[in-house]
mmCIF file of C-alpha atoms in Angstrom:
data_model
loop_
_atom_site.group_PDB
_atom_site.id
_atom_site.type_symbol
_atom_site.label_atom_id
_atom_site.label_comp_id
_atom_site.label_asym_id
_atom_site.label_seq_id
_atom_site.Cartn_x
_atom_site.Cartn_y
_atom_site.Cartn_z
ATOM 1 C CA UNK A 81 -18.221 -28.022 5.103
ATOM 2 C CA UNK A 82 -17.426 -28.296 1.465
ATOM 3 C CA UNK A 83 -19.701 -25.841 0.319
ATOM 4 C CA UNK A 84 -19.124 -23.761 2.652
ATOM 5 C CA UNK A 85 -15.166 -23.292 1.755
ATOM 6 C CA UNK A 86 -16.491 -22.788 -2.574
ATOM 7 C CA UNK A 87 -18.142 -20.107 -0.528
ATOM 8 C CA UNK A 88 -15.614 -18.546 0.995
ATOM 9 C CA UNK A 89 -14.255 -18.224 -2.166
ATOM 10 C CA UNK A 90 -16.094 -17.024 -4.179
ATOM 11 C CA UNK A 91 -16.280 -14.715 -1.627
ATOM 12 C CA UNK A 92 -12.278 -13.686 -1.333
ATOM 13 C CA UNK A 93 -12.012 -13.768 -4.840
ATOM 14 C CA UNK A 94 -14.352 -11.169 -4.958
ATOM 15 C CA UNK A 95 -13.436 -9.360 -2.124
ATOM 16 C CA UNK A 96 -9.642 -9.211 -4.366
ATOM 17 C CA UNK A 97 -11.045 -7.741 -7.207
ATOM 18 C CA UNK A 98 -12.674 -5.241 -5.924
ATOM 19 C CA UNK A 99 -9.070 -4.312 -3.902
ATOM 20 C CA UNK A 100 -7.069 -4.642 -7.510
ATOM 21 C CA UNK A 101 -9.751 -2.128 -9.048
ATOM 22 C CA UNK A 102 -10.236 0.076 -6.256
ATOM 23 C CA UNK A 103 -6.250 0.487 -6.102
ATOM 24 C CA UNK A 104 -5.185 0.336 -9.548
ATOM 25 C CA UNK A 105 -7.331 3.798 -9.708
ATOM 26 C CA UNK A 106 -4.927 5.438 -7.350
ATOM 27 C CA UNK A 107 -2.708 7.961 -9.129
ATOM 28 C CA UNK A 108 0.840 7.443 -7.876
ATOM 29 C CA UNK A 109 1.632 4.941 -5.271
ATOM 30 C CA UNK A 110 4.694 3.586 -5.614
ATOM 31 C CA UNK A 111 4.706 -0.687 -6.811
ATOM 32 C CA UNK A 112 4.874 -1.425 -3.186
ATOM 33 C CA UNK A 113 2.365 0.652 -1.625
ATOM 34 C CA UNK A 114 -0.103 -1.027 -4.412
ATOM 35 C CA UNK A 115 0.589 -4.340 -2.982
ATOM 36 C CA UNK A 116 -0.096 -3.249 0.690
ATOM 37 C CA UNK A 117 -3.017 -1.561 -0.718
ATOM 38 C CA UNK A 118 -4.207 -4.914 -2.506
ATOM 39 C CA UNK A 119 -3.949 -6.861 0.455
ATOM 40 C CA UNK A 120 -5.607 -4.281 2.663
ATOM 41 C CA UNK A 121 -8.186 -1.895 1.400
ATOM 42 C CA UNK A 122 -9.755 -1.267 4.852
ATOM 43 C CA UNK A 123 -6.349 0.637 5.280
ATOM 44 C CA UNK A 124 -5.920 2.492 2.067
ATOM 45 C CA UNK A 125 -9.121 5.044 3.159
ATOM 46 C CA UNK A 126 -7.753 5.734 6.316
ATOM 47 C CA UNK A 127 -4.391 6.361 5.263
ATOM 48 C CA UNK A 128 -6.380 8.848 3.091
ATOM 49 C CA UNK A 129 -7.932 10.525 5.120
ATOM 50 C CA UNK A 130 -4.103 10.655 7.178
ATOM 51 C CA UNK A 131 -2.600 12.380 4.916
ATOM 52 C CA UNK A 132 -5.166 14.785 4.102
ATOM 53 C CA UNK A 133 -5.295 15.012 8.361
ATOM 54 C CA UNK A 134 -1.607 16.515 7.652
ATOM 55 C CA UNK A 135 -1.906 18.462 4.941
ATOM 56 C CA UNK A 136 -4.858 20.385 6.211
ATOM 57 C CA UNK A 137 -2.388 21.125 9.416
ATOM 58 C CA UNK A 138 -0.143 22.969 6.768
ATOM 59 C CA UNK A 139 -2.460 24.540 5.546
ATOM 60 C CA UNK A 140 -3.884 25.616 8.766
ATOM 61 C CA UNK A 141 0.468 26.663 10.207
ATOM 62 C CA UNK A 142 1.653 28.183 7.144
ATOM 63 C CA UNK A 143 -1.882 30.396 6.307
ATOM 64 C CA UNK A 144 -0.157 33.462 7.252
ATOM 65 C CA UNK A 145 3.261 32.607 4.404
ATOM 66 C CA UNK A 146 3.373 33.720 1.542
ATOM 67 C CA UNK A 147 3.754 29.693 0.975
ATOM 68 C CA UNK A 148 0.164 27.973 2.517
ATOM 69 C CA UNK A 149 0.170 25.023 1.280
ATOM 70 C CA UNK A 150 -1.776 26.076 -0.922
ATOM 71 C CA UNK A 151 0.314 24.173 -3.778
ATOM 72 C CA UNK A 152 -0.103 20.558 -2.082
ATOM 73 C CA UNK A 153 -3.096 19.344 -5.116
ATOM 74 C CA UNK A 154 -4.641 16.290 -4.535
ATOM 75 C CA UNK A 155 -2.967 14.084 -7.886
ATOM 76 C CA UNK A 156 -2.099 12.036 -5.822
ATOM 77 C CA UNK A 157 -2.904 10.167 -2.076
ATOM 78 C CA UNK A 158 -0.486 12.196 -0.556
ATOM 79 C CA UNK A 159 -0.959 16.039 -2.939
ATOM 80 C CA UNK A 160 0.957 16.594 -4.701
ATOM 81 C CA UNK A 161 5.359 16.478 -3.924
ATOM 82 C CA UNK A 162 6.966 19.522 -3.935
ATOM 83 C CA UNK A 163 10.124 19.360 -6.651
ATOM 84 C CA UNK A 164 12.697 21.627 -4.601
ATOM 85 C CA UNK A 165 13.834 20.142 -1.601
ATOM 86 C CA UNK A 166 13.221 23.068 0.979
ATOM 87 C CA UNK A 167 12.730 23.077 4.563
ATOM 88 C CA UNK A 168 8.961 23.771 3.964
ATOM 89 C CA UNK A 169 9.130 19.702 1.830
ATOM 90 C CA UNK A 170 10.960 18.832 5.189
ATOM 91 C CA UNK A 171 7.424 19.620 6.759
ATOM 92 C CA UNK A 172 4.595 18.559 4.300
ATOM 93 C CA UNK A 173 7.006 14.682 4.257
ATOM 94 C CA UNK A 174 6.826 14.866 8.290
ATOM 95 C CA UNK A 175 3.489 16.302 9.152
ATOM 96 C CA UNK A 176 1.566 14.112 6.209
ATOM 97 C CA UNK A 177 3.710 10.401 8.133
ATOM 98 C CA UNK A 178 3.171 12.262 10.718
ATOM 99 C CA UNK A 179 -1.052 12.229 9.506
ATOM 100 C CA UNK A 180 -0.785 8.443 8.833
ATOM 101 C CA UNK A 181 0.471 7.025 11.582
ATOM 102 C CA UNK A 182 -1.559 9.104 14.043
ATOM 103 C CA UNK A 183 -5.446 8.271 11.991
ATOM 104 C CA UNK A 184 -3.814 4.448 11.823
ATOM 105 C CA UNK A 185 -3.694 4.676 14.855
ATOM 106 C CA UNK A 186 -7.099 5.884 15.407
ATOM 107 C CA UNK A 187 -9.320 3.319 13.355
ATOM 108 C CA UNK A 188 -7.146 0.517 14.828
ATOM 109 C CA UNK A 189 -8.048 2.098 18.768
ATOM 110 C CA UNK A 190 -11.864 2.433 17.778
ATOM 111 C CA UNK A 191 -11.995 -1.359 15.944
ATOM 112 C CA UNK A 192 -12.281 0.038 12.476
ATOM 113 C CA UNK A 193 -9.590 -1.480 10.739
ATOM 114 C CA UNK A 194 -8.829 -4.867 11.210
ATOM 115 C CA UNK A 195 -5.103 -6.524 12.671
ATOM 116 C CA UNK A 196 -5.241 -4.092 15.525
ATOM 117 C CA UNK A 197 -6.748 -2.763 18.404
ATOM 118 C CA UNK A 198 -5.189 -1.609 21.565
ATOM 119 C CA UNK A 199 -1.843 -1.706 23.142
ATOM 120 C CA UNK A 200 -1.845 -5.200 24.695
ATOM 121 C CA UNK A 201 1.486 -4.318 26.118
ATOM 122 C CA UNK A 202 -1.084 -2.166 28.446
ATOM 123 C CA UNK A 203 -2.792 -4.060 30.671
ATOM 124 C CA UNK A 204 -2.366 -4.826 33.955
ATOM 125 C CA UNK A 205 -0.811 -4.068 37.130
ATOM 126 C CA UNK A 206 1.810 -1.467 35.907
ATOM 127 C CA UNK A 207 5.041 -3.159 37.240
ATOM 128 C CA UNK A 208 4.312 -3.096 40.377
ATOM 129 C CA UNK A 209 0.823 -3.473 41.912
ATOM 130 C CA UNK A 210 1.326 -0.963 45.342
ATOM 131 C CA UNK A 211 1.224 1.219 42.992
ATOM 132 C CA UNK A 212 -1.631 1.504 42.893
ATOM 133 C CA UNK A 213 -2.878 2.237 39.994
ATOM 134 C CA UNK A 214 -3.344 -0.394 36.748
ATOM 135 C CA UNK A 215 -3.283 -0.975 33.409
ATOM 136 C CA UNK A 216 -7.213 -0.322 31.870
ATOM 137 C CA UNK A 217 -9.578 0.955 28.846
ATOM 138 C CA UNK A 218 -8.419 0.831 25.463
ATOM 139 C CA UNK A 219 -4.771 1.998 25.876
ATOM 140 C CA UNK A 220 -3.615 3.500 21.796
ATOM 141 C CA UNK A 221 -1.296 1.262 19.932
ATOM 142 C CA UNK A 222 1.027 4.649 18.897
ATOM 143 C CA UNK A 223 3.729 1.576 18.078
ATOM 144 C CA UNK A 224 0.745 -0.272 15.232
ATOM 145 C CA UNK A 225 -0.346 3.046 13.131
ATOM 146 C CA UNK A 226 3.670 4.585 13.050
ATOM 147 C CA UNK A 227 4.477 1.094 11.510
ATOM 148 C CA UNK A 228 2.247 0.843 9.264
ATOM 149 C CA UNK A 229 2.964 4.524 8.295
ATOM 150 C CA UNK A 230 6.828 3.721 8.085
ATOM 151 C CA UNK A 231 5.345 0.851 5.506
ATOM 152 C CA UNK A 232 2.958 2.372 3.547
ATOM 153 C CA UNK A 233 4.622 6.559 3.226
ATOM 154 C CA UNK A 234 8.319 5.460 2.459
ATOM 155 C CA UNK A 235 7.793 3.219 0.686
ATOM 156 C CA UNK A 236 6.916 6.170 -1.922
ATOM 157 C CA UNK A 237 10.922 6.071 -1.579
ATOM 158 C CA UNK A 238 12.324 4.294 -5.229
ATOM 159 C CA UNK A 239 14.744 6.601 -5.534
ATOM 160 C CA UNK A 240 18.372 5.815 -4.973
ATOM 161 C CA UNK A 241 19.186 9.380 -4.782
ATOM 162 C CA UNK A 242 19.705 12.127 -1.837
ATOM 163 C CA UNK A 243 16.378 13.380 -2.215
ATOM 164 C CA UNK A 244 15.399 10.328 -0.577
ATOM 165 C CA UNK A 245 17.074 10.168 2.286
ATOM 166 C CA UNK A 246 15.968 13.141 3.142
ATOM 167 C CA UNK A 247 12.249 12.544 2.898
ATOM 168 C CA UNK A 248 12.914 9.370 4.657
ATOM 169 C CA UNK A 249 14.282 11.137 7.404
ATOM 170 C CA UNK A 250 11.853 13.385 7.548
ATOM 171 C CA UNK A 251 9.277 11.316 7.415
ATOM 172 C CA UNK A 252 10.549 9.415 10.721
ATOM 173 C CA UNK A 253 10.914 12.780 12.280
ATOM 174 C CA UNK A 254 7.672 13.428 12.133
ATOM 175 C CA UNK A 255 6.489 9.927 13.792
ATOM 176 C CA UNK A 256 8.793 10.596 16.138
ATOM 177 C CA UNK A 257 6.669 13.546 16.955
ATOM 178 C CA UNK A 258 4.032 11.616 17.172
ATOM 179 C CA UNK A 259 5.383 8.948 19.287
ATOM 180 C CA UNK A 260 6.380 11.762 22.100
ATOM 181 C CA UNK A 261 3.538 13.845 22.167
ATOM 182 C CA UNK A 262 1.873 10.162 23.738
ATOM 183 C CA UNK A 263 0.429 10.986 27.306
ATOM 184 C CA UNK A 264 -1.351 8.705 29.581
ATOM 185 C CA UNK A 265 -4.996 9.285 30.908
ATOM 186 C CA UNK A 266 -6.087 7.875 34.804
ATOM 187 C CA UNK A 267 -9.527 7.767 36.629
ATOM 188 C CA UNK A 268 -10.166 7.399 40.037
ATOM 189 C CA UNK A 269 -11.809 4.498 41.733
ATOM 190 C CA UNK A 270 -12.906 4.192 45.284
ATOM 191 C CA UNK A 271 -16.076 5.259 47.912
ATOM 192 C CA UNK A 272 -17.285 8.123 47.808
ATOM 193 C CA UNK A 273 -14.420 10.088 45.464
ATOM 194 C CA UNK A 274 -11.632 8.530 47.469
ATOM 195 C CA UNK A 275 -8.329 7.283 44.672
ATOM 196 C CA UNK A 276 -7.385 4.167 46.361
ATOM 197 C CA UNK A 277 -6.511 2.378 42.502
ATOM 198 C CA UNK A 278 -7.121 4.301 39.487
ATOM 199 C CA UNK A 279 -6.739 3.413 35.658
ATOM 200 C CA UNK A 280 -4.798 3.419 32.919
ATOM 201 C CA UNK A 281 -3.997 4.799 29.426
ATOM 202 C CA UNK A 282 -2.915 5.923 26.379
ATOM 203 C CA UNK A 283 -3.941 8.323 24.333
ATOM 204 C CA UNK A 284 -3.186 10.629 21.412
ATOM 205 C CA UNK A 285 -2.598 13.856 21.315
ATOM 206 C CA UNK A 286 -4.592 16.127 18.957
ATOM 207 C CA UNK A 287 -2.788 16.443 15.829
ATOM 208 C CA UNK A 288 -2.851 20.679 15.947
ATOM 209 C CA UNK A 289 0.015 19.641 19.084
ATOM 210 C CA UNK A 290 1.680 17.880 16.330
ATOM 211 C CA UNK A 291 1.215 21.025 13.394
ATOM 212 C CA UNK A 292 2.844 23.310 16.251
ATOM 213 C CA UNK A 293 5.854 21.280 17.690
ATOM 214 C CA UNK A 294 6.744 20.387 13.856
ATOM 215 C CA UNK A 295 6.090 23.905 13.303
ATOM 216 C CA UNK A 296 8.783 24.703 15.486
ATOM 217 C CA UNK A 297 10.886 22.182 13.987
ATOM 218 C CA UNK A 298 10.573 23.355 10.417
ATOM 219 C CA UNK A 299 11.455 27.564 12.220
ATOM 220 C CA UNK A 300 14.841 25.154 13.159
ATOM 221 C CA UNK A 301 15.447 22.896 9.947
ATOM 222 C CA UNK A 302 18.641 22.088 9.407
ATOM 223 C CA UNK A 303 19.835 22.424 5.924
ATOM 224 C CA UNK A 304 22.609 19.255 4.863
ATOM 225 C CA UNK A 305 24.405 17.652 2.176
ATOM 226 C CA UNK A 306 24.707 13.573 0.232
ATOM 227 C CA UNK A 307 27.349 11.740 1.762
ATOM 228 C CA UNK A 308 28.143 9.424 -1.550
ATOM 229 C CA UNK A 309 29.256 5.823 -0.779
ATOM 230 C CA UNK A 310 33.095 5.491 -2.678
ATOM 231 C CA UNK A 311 31.888 2.527 -4.190
ATOM 232 C CA UNK A 312 28.390 2.414 -5.758
ATOM 233 C CA UNK A 313 28.498 7.002 -5.404
ATOM 234 C CA UNK A 314 25.279 6.716 -4.094
ATOM 235 C CA UNK A 315 23.739 8.497 -1.652
ATOM 236 C CA UNK A 316 25.072 7.111 1.877
ATOM 237 C CA UNK A 317 23.335 9.255 4.473
ATOM 238 C CA UNK A 318 23.394 13.168 5.394
ATOM 239 C CA UNK A 319 25.301 15.181 7.422
ATOM 240 C CA UNK A 320 24.576 18.677 8.834
ATOM 241 C CA UNK A 321 25.943 20.930 5.853
ATOM 242 C CA UNK A 322 29.456 23.616 6.264
ATOM 243 C CA UNK A 323 29.728 21.459 9.706
ATOM 244 C CA UNK A 324 32.905 20.153 10.890
ATOM 245 C CA UNK A 325 33.423 16.593 10.386
ATOM 246 C CA UNK A 326 30.562 14.569 8.989
ATOM 247 C CA UNK A 327 28.051 15.760 11.719
ATOM 248 C CA UNK A 328 25.447 14.225 11.626
ATOM 249 C CA UNK A 329 21.674 15.994 11.826
ATOM 250 C CA UNK A 330 19.616 14.391 14.782
ATOM 251 C CA UNK A 331 16.641 11.809 14.042
ATOM 252 C CA UNK A 332 14.274 14.802 15.627
ATOM 253 C CA UNK A 333 15.039 17.694 13.458
ATOM 254 C CA UNK A 334 13.486 18.344 9.640
ATOM 255 C CA UNK A 335 15.832 18.631 6.848
ATOM 256 C CA UNK A 336 17.062 19.364 3.962
ATOM 257 C CA UNK A 337 18.782 20.289 0.231
ATOM 258 C CA UNK A 338 17.767 23.265 -0.876
ATOM 259 C CA UNK A 339 17.088 26.678 -0.163
ATOM 260 C CA UNK A 340 13.984 27.662 -0.592
ATOM 261 C CA UNK A 341 11.818 30.037 -3.108
ATOM 262 C CA UNK A 342 10.823 33.272 -1.410
ATOM 263 C CA UNK A 343 7.194 32.038 -3.372
ATOM 264 C CA UNK A 344 6.456 35.326 -4.635
ATOM 265 C CA UNK A 345 5.649 34.469 -8.199
ATOM 266 C CA UNK A 346 3.525 31.892 -9.349
ATOM 267 C CA UNK A 347 6.205 29.138 -10.307
ATOM 268 C CA UNK A 348 5.014 25.466 -10.655
ATOM 269 C CA UNK A 349 7.811 24.191 -10.257
ATOM 270 C CA UNK A 350 8.745 24.728 -7.412
ATOM 271 C CA UNK A 351 5.470 24.260 -5.953
ATOM 272 C CA UNK A 352 4.747 28.655 -5.445
ATOM 273 C CA UNK A 353 0.542 29.864 -6.500
ATOM 274 C CA UNK A 354 2.182 32.648 -5.940
ATOM 275 C CA UNK A 355 0.803 35.713 -3.761
ATOM 276 C CA UNK A 356 -1.305 38.083 -5.853
ATOM 277 C CA UNK A 357 -4.870 38.539 -4.860
ATOM 278 C CA UNK A 358 -4.012 36.824 -0.995
ATOM 279 C CA UNK A 359 -5.090 38.286 1.424
ATOM 280 C CA UNK A 360 -2.970 40.387 3.654
ATOM 281 C CA UNK A 361 -3.193 42.418 6.694
ATOM 282 C CA UNK A 362 -2.188 46.481 6.327
ATOM 283 C CA UNK A 363 -1.109 47.192 9.659
ATOM 284 C CA UNK A 364 0.910 44.457 10.677
ATOM 285 C CA UNK A 365 4.905 44.529 9.880
ATOM 286 C CA UNK A 366 5.565 39.993 10.583
ATOM 287 C CA UNK A 367 4.458 37.009 7.011
ATOM 288 C CA UNK A 368 1.238 38.347 7.471
ATOM 289 C CA UNK A 369 1.623 41.799 5.948
ATOM 290 C CA UNK A 370 0.735 43.291 3.380
ATOM 291 C CA UNK A 371 4.542 44.430 2.537
ATOM 292 C CA UNK A 372 5.744 41.338 3.187
ATOM 293 C CA UNK A 373 3.547 39.434 1.583
ATOM 294 C CA UNK A 374 3.548 41.287 -1.573
ATOM 295 C CA UNK A 375 7.183 41.168 -2.423
ATOM 296 C CA UNK A 376 7.406 45.221 -3.001
ATOM 297 C CA UNK A 377 3.782 44.902 -5.290
ATOM 298 C CA UNK A 378 1.782 46.985 -3.278
ATOM 299 C CA UNK A 379 -1.879 45.878 -2.427
ATOM 300 C CA UNK A 380 -5.346 47.273 -3.091
ATOM 301 C CA UNK A 381 -8.273 47.823 -0.502
ATOM 302 C CA UNK A 382 -11.584 47.532 -0.596
ATOM 303 C CA UNK A 383 -14.148 49.546 2.545
ATOM 304 C CA UNK A 384 -17.166 47.415 3.138
ATOM 305 C CA UNK A 385 -20.466 47.992 5.570
ATOM 306 C CA UNK A 386 -22.474 45.384 6.526
ATOM 307 C CA UNK A 387 -25.952 46.416 8.688
ATOM 308 C CA UNK A 388 -27.413 44.439 10.420
ATOM 309 C CA UNK A 389 -30.470 45.098 12.749
ATOM 310 C CA UNK A 390 -29.690 44.850 17.077
ATOM 311 C CA UNK A 391 -29.960 46.233 20.441
ATOM 312 C CA UNK A 392 -34.011 44.670 19.769
ATOM 313 C CA UNK A 393 -36.375 45.097 22.787
ATOM 314 C CA UNK A 394 -39.206 43.343 23.120
ATOM 315 C CA UNK A 395 -42.426 45.836 24.023
ATOM 316 C CA UNK A 396 -45.557 45.380 25.471
ATOM 317 C CA UNK A 397 -48.153 44.202 23.354
ATOM 318 C CA UNK A 398 -46.733 43.013 20.646
ATOM 319 C CA UNK A 399 -43.363 44.253 18.966
ATOM 320 C CA UNK A 400 -40.441 44.487 18.857
ATOM 321 C CA UNK A 401 -38.632 47.902 18.013
ATOM 322 C CA UNK A 402 -34.859 47.726 16.646
ATOM 323 C CA UNK A 403 -31.820 49.561 15.876
ATOM 324 C CA UNK A 404 -30.434 49.878 12.904
ATOM 325 C CA UNK A 405 -26.244 48.977 13.248
ATOM 326 C CA UNK A 406 -23.585 49.257 11.085
ATOM 327 C CA UNK A 407 -19.555 48.369 10.246
ATOM 328 C CA UNK A 408 -17.325 49.576 8.589
ATOM 329 C CA UNK A 409 -14.645 47.231 7.176
ATOM 330 C CA UNK A 410 -11.512 47.483 4.511
ATOM 331 C CA UNK A 411 -9.197 44.118 2.967
ATOM 332 C CA UNK A 412 -6.563 44.401 2.097
ATOM 333 C CA UNK A 413 -5.025 42.316 -1.158
ATOM 334 C CA UNK A 414 -2.068 41.511 -2.853
ATOM 335 C CA UNK A 415 -1.975 42.836 -6.594
#
């Protein structure tokens, strides 16, 4: 037994040493995040996947806009922070917080994370057995995923300023959209396909649905301003700007402090990659149209011709005869 204990302690020391090395090499982690990484090294990969899930969805949702989320680099596990407290920053915080919660919940359901699994509250009959269904299968434990996201993602907010309040609010709004999007699936049981009883479980929504919902919230984002405590002079909460009294935003709102730049020119300070060289739609009057995308600078047009073999037929015996098809296309890019 002593030998087993000794071997276990040696193995634990090696694991701890590995975790320290890994966590110390990840740039941009706040002290509490680094401590959590060292205590749960198995989770840091999942956290990174969740953050990337959020960034990928951000780039998809804004692929036709001047700001297309491309400036979010790989400087930290969450990408590059937008310095301006804009509605775009609000969206990135909400989508990455939701992404981490989604990835952690998925990993728990699949058995890829220690200390979590299926939702233990979703077992047995639901309220009354006579209702004809009961909990079964593996219900996604979204509460665990949300709480883990809250512990890790929110831990990077260490400055006690108004931007911290904005970021924390948007983190929570993103997680709330995920929780409200949970769905119940059921399977029927009975003779000859009858549904005398049902087994039901809770599943995560597809992350694309979360992206669409948060994009709608982005469109209706609320501008806020900080209200400072009388003694400490630190911002204590956010109120809706230019509203009567101290009206607070709802917990479902995305909030922002500053108006967005126009994102026409490259500017590292605002997180703008500019629109020079971006593809645009020559016939669209929307955000992807060349007039809006190119900010009045005009656009270049290139003509391409694609040629391929088509209408191929087999002739007896034994050869294939094809026609030649071609298609002309135009590609527009911003000057």
